[in-house]
Coordinates of C-alpha atoms and ligand atoms in Angstrom, one line a residue:
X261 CA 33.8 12.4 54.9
X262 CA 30.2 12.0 54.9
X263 CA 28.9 10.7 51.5
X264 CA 25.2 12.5 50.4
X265 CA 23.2 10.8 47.8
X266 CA 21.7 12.9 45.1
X267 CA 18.3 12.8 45.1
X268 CA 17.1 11.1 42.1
X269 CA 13.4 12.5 40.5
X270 CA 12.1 10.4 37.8
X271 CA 9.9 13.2 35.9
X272 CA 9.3 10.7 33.1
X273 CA 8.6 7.3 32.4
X274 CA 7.7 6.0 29.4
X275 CA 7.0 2.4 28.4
X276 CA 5.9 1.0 24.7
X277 CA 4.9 -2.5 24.3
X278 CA 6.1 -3.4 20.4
X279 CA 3.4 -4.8 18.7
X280 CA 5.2 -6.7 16.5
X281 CA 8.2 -9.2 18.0
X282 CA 11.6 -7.3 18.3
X283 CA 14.3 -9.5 17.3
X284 CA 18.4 -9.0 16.3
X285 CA 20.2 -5.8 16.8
X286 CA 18.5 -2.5 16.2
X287 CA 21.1 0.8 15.4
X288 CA 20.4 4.0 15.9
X289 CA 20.8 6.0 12.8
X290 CA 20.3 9.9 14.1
X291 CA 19.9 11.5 17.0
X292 CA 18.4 15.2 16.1
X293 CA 17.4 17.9 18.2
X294 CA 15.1 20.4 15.5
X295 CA 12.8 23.1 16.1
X296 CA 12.3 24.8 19.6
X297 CA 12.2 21.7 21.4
X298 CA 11.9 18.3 19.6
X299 CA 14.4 15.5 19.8
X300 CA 14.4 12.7 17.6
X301 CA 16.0 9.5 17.7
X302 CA 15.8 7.7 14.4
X303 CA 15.7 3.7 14.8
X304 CA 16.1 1.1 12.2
X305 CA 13.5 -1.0 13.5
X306 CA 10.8 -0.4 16.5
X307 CA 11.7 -1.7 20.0
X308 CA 11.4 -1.1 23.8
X309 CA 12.4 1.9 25.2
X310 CA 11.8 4.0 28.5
X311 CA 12.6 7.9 28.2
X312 CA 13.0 10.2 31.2
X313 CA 14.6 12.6 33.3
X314 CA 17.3 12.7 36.5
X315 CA 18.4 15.5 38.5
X316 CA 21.6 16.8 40.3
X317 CA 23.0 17.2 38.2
X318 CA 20.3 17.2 35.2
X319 CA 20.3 14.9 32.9
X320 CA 17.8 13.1 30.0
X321 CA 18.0 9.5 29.6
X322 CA 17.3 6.9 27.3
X323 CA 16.9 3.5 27.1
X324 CA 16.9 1.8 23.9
X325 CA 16.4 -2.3 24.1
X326 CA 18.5 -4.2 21.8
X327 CA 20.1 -1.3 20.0
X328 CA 24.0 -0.7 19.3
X329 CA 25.5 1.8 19.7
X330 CA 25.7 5.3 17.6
X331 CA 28.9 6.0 15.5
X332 CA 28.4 9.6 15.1
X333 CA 28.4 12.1 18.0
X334 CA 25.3 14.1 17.4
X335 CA 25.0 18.1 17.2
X336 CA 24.0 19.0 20.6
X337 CA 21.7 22.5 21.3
X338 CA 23.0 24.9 24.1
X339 CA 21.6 23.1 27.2
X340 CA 23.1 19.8 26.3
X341 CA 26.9 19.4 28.0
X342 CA 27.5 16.3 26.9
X343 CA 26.3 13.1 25.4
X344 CA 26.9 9.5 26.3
X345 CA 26.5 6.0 25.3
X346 CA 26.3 3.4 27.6
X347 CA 26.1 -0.6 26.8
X348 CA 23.7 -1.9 29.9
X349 CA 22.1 -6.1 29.6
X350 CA 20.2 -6.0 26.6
X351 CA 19.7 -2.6 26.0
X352 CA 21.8 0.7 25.3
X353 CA 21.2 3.6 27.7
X354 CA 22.1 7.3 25.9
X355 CA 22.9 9.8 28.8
X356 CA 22.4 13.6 27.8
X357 CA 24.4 15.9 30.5
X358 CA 22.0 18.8 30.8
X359 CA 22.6 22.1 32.0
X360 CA 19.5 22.7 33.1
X361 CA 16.5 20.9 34.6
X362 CA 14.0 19.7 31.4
X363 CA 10.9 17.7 31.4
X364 CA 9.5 15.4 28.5
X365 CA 6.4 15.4 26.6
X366 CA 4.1 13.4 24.1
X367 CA 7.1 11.1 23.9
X368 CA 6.5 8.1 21.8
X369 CA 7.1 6.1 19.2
X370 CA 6.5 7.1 15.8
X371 CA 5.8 4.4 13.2
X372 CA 5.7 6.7 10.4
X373 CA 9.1 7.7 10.4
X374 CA 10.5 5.0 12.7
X375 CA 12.2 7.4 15.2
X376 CA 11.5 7.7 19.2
X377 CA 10.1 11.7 19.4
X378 CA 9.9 13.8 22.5
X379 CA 9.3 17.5 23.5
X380 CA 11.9 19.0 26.0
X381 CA 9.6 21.3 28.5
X382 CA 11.0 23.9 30.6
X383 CA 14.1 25.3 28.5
X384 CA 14.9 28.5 29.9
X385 CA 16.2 30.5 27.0
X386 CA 13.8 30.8 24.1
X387 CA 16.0 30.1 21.2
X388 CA 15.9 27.7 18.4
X389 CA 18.1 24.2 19.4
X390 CA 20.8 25.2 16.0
X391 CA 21.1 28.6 16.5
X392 CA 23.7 28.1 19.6
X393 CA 26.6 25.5 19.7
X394 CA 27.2 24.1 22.8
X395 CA 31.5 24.9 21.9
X396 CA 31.2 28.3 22.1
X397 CA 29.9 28.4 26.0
X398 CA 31.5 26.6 29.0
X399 CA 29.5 25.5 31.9
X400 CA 30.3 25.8 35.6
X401 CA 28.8 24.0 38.3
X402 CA 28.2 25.4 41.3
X403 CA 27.4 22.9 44.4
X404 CA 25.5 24.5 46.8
X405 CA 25.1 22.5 50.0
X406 CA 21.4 22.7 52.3
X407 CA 21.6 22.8 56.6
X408 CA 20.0 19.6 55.8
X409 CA 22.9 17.4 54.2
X410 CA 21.0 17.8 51.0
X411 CA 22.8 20.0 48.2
X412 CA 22.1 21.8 45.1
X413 CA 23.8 22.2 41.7
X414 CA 23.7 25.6 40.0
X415 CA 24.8 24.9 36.2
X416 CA 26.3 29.0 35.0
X417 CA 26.9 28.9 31.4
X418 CA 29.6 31.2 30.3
X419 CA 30.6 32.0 26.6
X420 CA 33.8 30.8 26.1
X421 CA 37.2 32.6 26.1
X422 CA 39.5 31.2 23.2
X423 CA 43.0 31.8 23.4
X424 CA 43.9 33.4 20.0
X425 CA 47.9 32.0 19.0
X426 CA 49.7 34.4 18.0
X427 CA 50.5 33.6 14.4
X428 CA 53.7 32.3 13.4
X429 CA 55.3 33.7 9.7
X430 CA 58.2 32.6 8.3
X431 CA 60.2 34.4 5.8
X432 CA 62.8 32.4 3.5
X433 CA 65.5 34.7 1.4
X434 CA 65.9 32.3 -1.5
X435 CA 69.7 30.9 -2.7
X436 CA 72.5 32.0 -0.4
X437 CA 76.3 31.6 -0.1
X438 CA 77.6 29.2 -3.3
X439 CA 74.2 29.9 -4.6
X440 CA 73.7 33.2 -6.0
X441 CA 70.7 32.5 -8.1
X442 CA 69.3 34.4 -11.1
X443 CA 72.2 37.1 -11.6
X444 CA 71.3 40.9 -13.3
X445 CA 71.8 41.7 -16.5
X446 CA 72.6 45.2 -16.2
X447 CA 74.3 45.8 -12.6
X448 CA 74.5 42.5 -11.8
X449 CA 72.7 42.3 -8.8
X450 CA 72.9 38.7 -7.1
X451 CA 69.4 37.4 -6.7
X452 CA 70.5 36.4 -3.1
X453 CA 71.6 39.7 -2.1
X454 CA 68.1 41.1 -3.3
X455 CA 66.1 38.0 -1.3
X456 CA 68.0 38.9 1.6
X457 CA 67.2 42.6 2.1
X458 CA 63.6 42.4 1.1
X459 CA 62.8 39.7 3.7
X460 CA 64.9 42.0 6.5
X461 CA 62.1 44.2 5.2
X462 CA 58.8 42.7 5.1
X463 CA 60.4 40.9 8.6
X464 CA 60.8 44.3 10.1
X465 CA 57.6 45.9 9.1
X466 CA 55.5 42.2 10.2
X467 CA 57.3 42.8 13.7
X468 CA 55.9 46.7 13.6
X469 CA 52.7 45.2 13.3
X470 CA 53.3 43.4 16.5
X471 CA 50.7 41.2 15.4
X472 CA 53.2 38.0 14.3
X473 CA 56.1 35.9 15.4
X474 CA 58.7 36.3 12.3
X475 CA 61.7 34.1 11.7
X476 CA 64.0 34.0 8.5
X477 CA 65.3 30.9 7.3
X478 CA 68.6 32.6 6.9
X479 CA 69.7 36.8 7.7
X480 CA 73.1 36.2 6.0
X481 CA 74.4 35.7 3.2
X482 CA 75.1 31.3 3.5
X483 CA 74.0 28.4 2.1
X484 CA 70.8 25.7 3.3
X485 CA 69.2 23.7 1.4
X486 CA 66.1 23.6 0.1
X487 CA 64.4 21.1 2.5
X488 CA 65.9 22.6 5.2
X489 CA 64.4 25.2 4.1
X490 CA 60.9 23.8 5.1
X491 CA 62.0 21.9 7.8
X492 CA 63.2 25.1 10.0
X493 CA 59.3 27.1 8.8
X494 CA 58.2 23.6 10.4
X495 CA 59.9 23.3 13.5
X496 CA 58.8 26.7 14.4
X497 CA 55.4 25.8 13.5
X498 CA 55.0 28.6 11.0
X499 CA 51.2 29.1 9.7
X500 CA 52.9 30.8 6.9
X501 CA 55.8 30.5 5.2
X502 CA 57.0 33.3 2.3
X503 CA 59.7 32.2 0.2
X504 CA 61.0 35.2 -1.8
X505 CA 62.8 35.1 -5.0
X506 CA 63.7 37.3 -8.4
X507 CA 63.5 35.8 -12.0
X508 CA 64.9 35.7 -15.3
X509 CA 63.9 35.6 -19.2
X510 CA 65.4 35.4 -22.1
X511 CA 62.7 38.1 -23.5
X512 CA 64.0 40.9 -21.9
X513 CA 61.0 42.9 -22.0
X514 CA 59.4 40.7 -19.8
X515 CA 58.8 42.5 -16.2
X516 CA 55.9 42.1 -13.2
X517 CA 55.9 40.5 -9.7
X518 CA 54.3 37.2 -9.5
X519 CA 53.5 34.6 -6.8
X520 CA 53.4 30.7 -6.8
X521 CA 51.7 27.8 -5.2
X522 CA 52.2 24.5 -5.1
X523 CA 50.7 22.0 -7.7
X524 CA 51.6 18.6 -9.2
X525 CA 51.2 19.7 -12.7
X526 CA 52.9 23.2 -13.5
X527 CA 50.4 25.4 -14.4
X528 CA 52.2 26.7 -18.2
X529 CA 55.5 26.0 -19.4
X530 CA 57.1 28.6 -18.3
X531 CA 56.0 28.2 -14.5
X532 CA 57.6 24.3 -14.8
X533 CA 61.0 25.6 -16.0
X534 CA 61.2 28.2 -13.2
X535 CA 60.5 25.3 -10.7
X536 CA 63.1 23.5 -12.4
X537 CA 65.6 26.3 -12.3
X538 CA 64.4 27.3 -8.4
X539 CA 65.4 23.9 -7.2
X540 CA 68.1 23.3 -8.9
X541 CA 69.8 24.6 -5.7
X542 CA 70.3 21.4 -4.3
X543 CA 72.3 20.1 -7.1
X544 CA 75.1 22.5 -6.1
X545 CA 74.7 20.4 -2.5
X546 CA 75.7 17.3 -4.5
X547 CA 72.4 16.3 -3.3
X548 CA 70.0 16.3 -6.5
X549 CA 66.5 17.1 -4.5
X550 CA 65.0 18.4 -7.9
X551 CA 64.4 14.9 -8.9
X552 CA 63.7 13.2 -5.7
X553 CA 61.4 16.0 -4.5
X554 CA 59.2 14.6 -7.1
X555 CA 58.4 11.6 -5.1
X556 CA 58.3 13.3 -2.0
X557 CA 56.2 16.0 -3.5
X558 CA 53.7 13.6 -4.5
X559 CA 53.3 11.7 -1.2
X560 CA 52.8 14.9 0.3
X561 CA 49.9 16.0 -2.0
X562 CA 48.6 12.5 -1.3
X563 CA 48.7 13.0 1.9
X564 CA 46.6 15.5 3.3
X565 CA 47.8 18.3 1.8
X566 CA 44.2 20.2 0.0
X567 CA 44.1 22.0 2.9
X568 CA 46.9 24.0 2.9
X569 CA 46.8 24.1 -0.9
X570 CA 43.4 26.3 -0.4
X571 CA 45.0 28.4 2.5
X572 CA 48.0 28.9 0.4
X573 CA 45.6 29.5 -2.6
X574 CA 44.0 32.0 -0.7
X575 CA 47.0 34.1 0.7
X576 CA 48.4 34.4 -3.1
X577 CA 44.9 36.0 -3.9
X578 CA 45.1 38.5 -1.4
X579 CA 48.6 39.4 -1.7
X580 CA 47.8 40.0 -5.9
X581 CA 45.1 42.2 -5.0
X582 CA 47.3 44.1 -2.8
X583 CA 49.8 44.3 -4.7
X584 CA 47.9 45.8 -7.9
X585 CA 46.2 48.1 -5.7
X586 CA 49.3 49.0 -4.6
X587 CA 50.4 50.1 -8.8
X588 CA 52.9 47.3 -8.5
X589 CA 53.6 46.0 -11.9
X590 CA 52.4 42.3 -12.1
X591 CA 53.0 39.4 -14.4
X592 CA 50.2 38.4 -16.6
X593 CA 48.7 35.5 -14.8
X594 CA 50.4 36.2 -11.9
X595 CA 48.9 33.4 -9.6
X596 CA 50.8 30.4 -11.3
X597 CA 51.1 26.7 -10.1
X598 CA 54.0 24.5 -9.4
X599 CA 56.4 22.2 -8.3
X600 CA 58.3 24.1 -6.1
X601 CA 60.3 21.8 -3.3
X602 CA 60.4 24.6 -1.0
X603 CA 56.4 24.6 -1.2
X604 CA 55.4 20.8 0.0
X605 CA 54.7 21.2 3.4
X606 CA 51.5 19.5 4.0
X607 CA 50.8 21.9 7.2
X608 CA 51.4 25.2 6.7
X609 CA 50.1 27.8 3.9
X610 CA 53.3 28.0 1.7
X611 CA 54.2 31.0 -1.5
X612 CA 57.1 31.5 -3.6
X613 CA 57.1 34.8 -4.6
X614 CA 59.1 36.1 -7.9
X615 CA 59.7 39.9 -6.9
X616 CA 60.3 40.9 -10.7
X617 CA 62.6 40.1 -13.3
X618 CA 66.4 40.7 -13.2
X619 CA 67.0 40.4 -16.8
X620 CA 64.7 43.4 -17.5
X621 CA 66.8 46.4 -16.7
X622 CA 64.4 48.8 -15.7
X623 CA 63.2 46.5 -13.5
X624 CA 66.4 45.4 -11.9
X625 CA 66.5 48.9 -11.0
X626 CA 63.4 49.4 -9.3
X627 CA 63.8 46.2 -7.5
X628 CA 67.1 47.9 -5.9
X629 CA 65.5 50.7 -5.1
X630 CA 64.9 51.3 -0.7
X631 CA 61.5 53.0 -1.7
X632 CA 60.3 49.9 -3.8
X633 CA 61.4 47.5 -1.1
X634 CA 59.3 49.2 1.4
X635 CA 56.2 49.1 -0.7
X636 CA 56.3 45.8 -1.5
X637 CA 56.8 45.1 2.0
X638 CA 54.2 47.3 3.0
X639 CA 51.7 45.7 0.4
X640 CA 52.7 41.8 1.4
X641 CA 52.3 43.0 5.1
X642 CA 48.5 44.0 4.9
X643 CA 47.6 41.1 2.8
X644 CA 49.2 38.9 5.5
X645 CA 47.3 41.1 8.0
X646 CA 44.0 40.4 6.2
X647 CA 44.8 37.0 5.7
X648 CA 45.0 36.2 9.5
X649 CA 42.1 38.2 10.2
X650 CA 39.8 36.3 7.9
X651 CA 41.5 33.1 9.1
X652 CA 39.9 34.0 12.8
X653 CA 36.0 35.5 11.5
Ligands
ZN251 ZN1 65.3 32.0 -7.0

């Protein structure tokens, strides 16, 4: 195979003779690219350096004597591939993968503001360096070789494709087999039954959408427990998970959907007794996860956990707005905080939903009813769709 050397052009050579004497290490604290065409490299002292450009492929390069190198990769404009650092004898070169041929000028050394400063000549596209990110193209070279042995590299920037995952919703019917849950007061309608069918529902009309993968932690009527619970939404790496439940009140009059997120402290008194009651579940397991979820619960918050807390934040504020402008009856304060243990996974958006009261008997009635199923499937359904469209924008 016969090797070819790339020609090498030095464009630009710049040389600055400190007047004062350079001694110790001297870091580099920014590298900016501003404007339409000025880079600045911010020093913490002055000191040598030679600036210019290479070719095939393009490149800028600088040599900075005595400097270490930069923690922080820098924000690179549209004609900048990638960036480099590279340790040489006594001085740090930075390497800037270019996509097209540049040339440097007025380069010097700015006392003022302590910084290297240089103007990049002969950018083909007239934009300013931070209106384009250099993620959202990809850049192809093309070698083109000359009768000569010589070659030439055409750099083609292409916006980039990204592969959009198809997103992954996992539906929970809560209680199940010895665990019945809240029972009605009036037909005595089993809180599991009613989980059950309304997540066959919103499962079926997600599927319709054909928009989502959909599982269900359970689509009979058995027992798992509540961290199981989680850890099948996990394994399936579910970017949502639904847990649906009904309540119960003493107050009888009480009525109205309402949805929960997960929070250390329970937002009233009322949400911290429904937690309690919700996980009791586990007791019946002879495994009392209630009271050890607490310590789980709380390394999991401490962990990194804020960011599903907003995502789950923000599904239970879409899905209220749906729901009301769907005339659904809601609970005062419907968007309530706490410590559910089906709601601690640090990695996925996570609700518990209460789909209205049992011990209220009109509303035990409605929740029975096929066409209030459907419309509280069909409102849940296009808050989830305009949940994972905002998620993409
Ligand atoms: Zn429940």
């Amino acid at each position: 195979m016969r090797i070819t050397v790339a020609k090498i052009f030095l464009l630009v050579a710049i040389f600055l003779a400190p007047s004062t004497a350079i001694s110790g290490a001297v870091s580099i604290k920014k590298i900016q690219f501003t404007g339409k065409n000025l880079l600045t490299i911010s020093l913490s002292a002055k000191t040598n350096f030679k600036a210019f450009t290479l070719n095939d492929p393009p490149r800028l390069v600088v040599d900075i004597a005595n400097a270490t190198q930069l923690e922080q990769q820098p924000a690179l404009p549209f004609f900048v591939k990638n960036f480099r650092q590279n340790p040489q004898h006594n001085s740090l070169r930075l390497v800037f993968d270019l996509t097209q041929k540049i040339s440097l000028k007025n380069t010097h050394f700015d006392a003022k503001s302590t910084a290297i400063t240089t103007e990049i000549i002969g950018i083909k596209e007239d934009v300013d360096f931070i209106t384009q990110k250099a993620e959202e193209f990809e850049f192809e070279t093309q070698k083109i070789a000359n009768p000569d042995g010589s070659a030439k590299y055409v750099v083609k920037k292409i916006p980039k494709v990204v592969k959009q995952k198809t997103p992954v919703i996992v539906i929970d019917a809560g209680h199940g087999g010895k665990d019945p849950g809240t029972i009605g007061n009036f037909v005595r309608t089993k809180e599991k039954n009613l989980t059950l069918s309304y997540a066959k529902e919103l499962g079926k009309q997600l599927l319709n959408t054909g928009r989502y993968k959909v599982y269900l932690t359970r689509d009979d009527d058995f027992f798992i427990p509540l961290h199981q619970r989680v850890k099948k939404a996990r394994k399936k790496n579910a970017d949502l998970f639904i847990s649906l439940h009904a309540n119960a009140s003493d107050d009888r009059s009480t009525s109205g959907f309402s949805i929960y997120t997960l929070s250390e402290k329970s937002s009233d008194k009322q949400a911290e007794s429904l937690a309690q009651r919700e996980n009791r579940a586990d007791i019946i397991n002879g495994m009392n996860f209630a009271d050890t979820s607490k310590d789980i619960m709380k390394t999991l918050i401490d962990l990194s956990q804020r960011e599903s807390k907003n995502s789950s934040a923000r599904f239970a504020a879409i899905a209220i707005r749906r729901i009301r402008n769907s005339e659904i009856e809601i609970l005062q304060n419907t968007h309530r905080f706490a410590g559910f243990a089906v709601l601690t996974a640090p990695d996925m958006a996570s609700v518990l939903i209460e789909l209205g009261y049992l011990s209220n008997k009109g509303e035990e009635k409605l929740l029975n009813s096929i066409g209030y199923k459907r419309k509280v499937a069909t409102s849940l359904v296009a808050a989830i769709n305009e949940y994972f469209t905002k998620n993409r924008e």
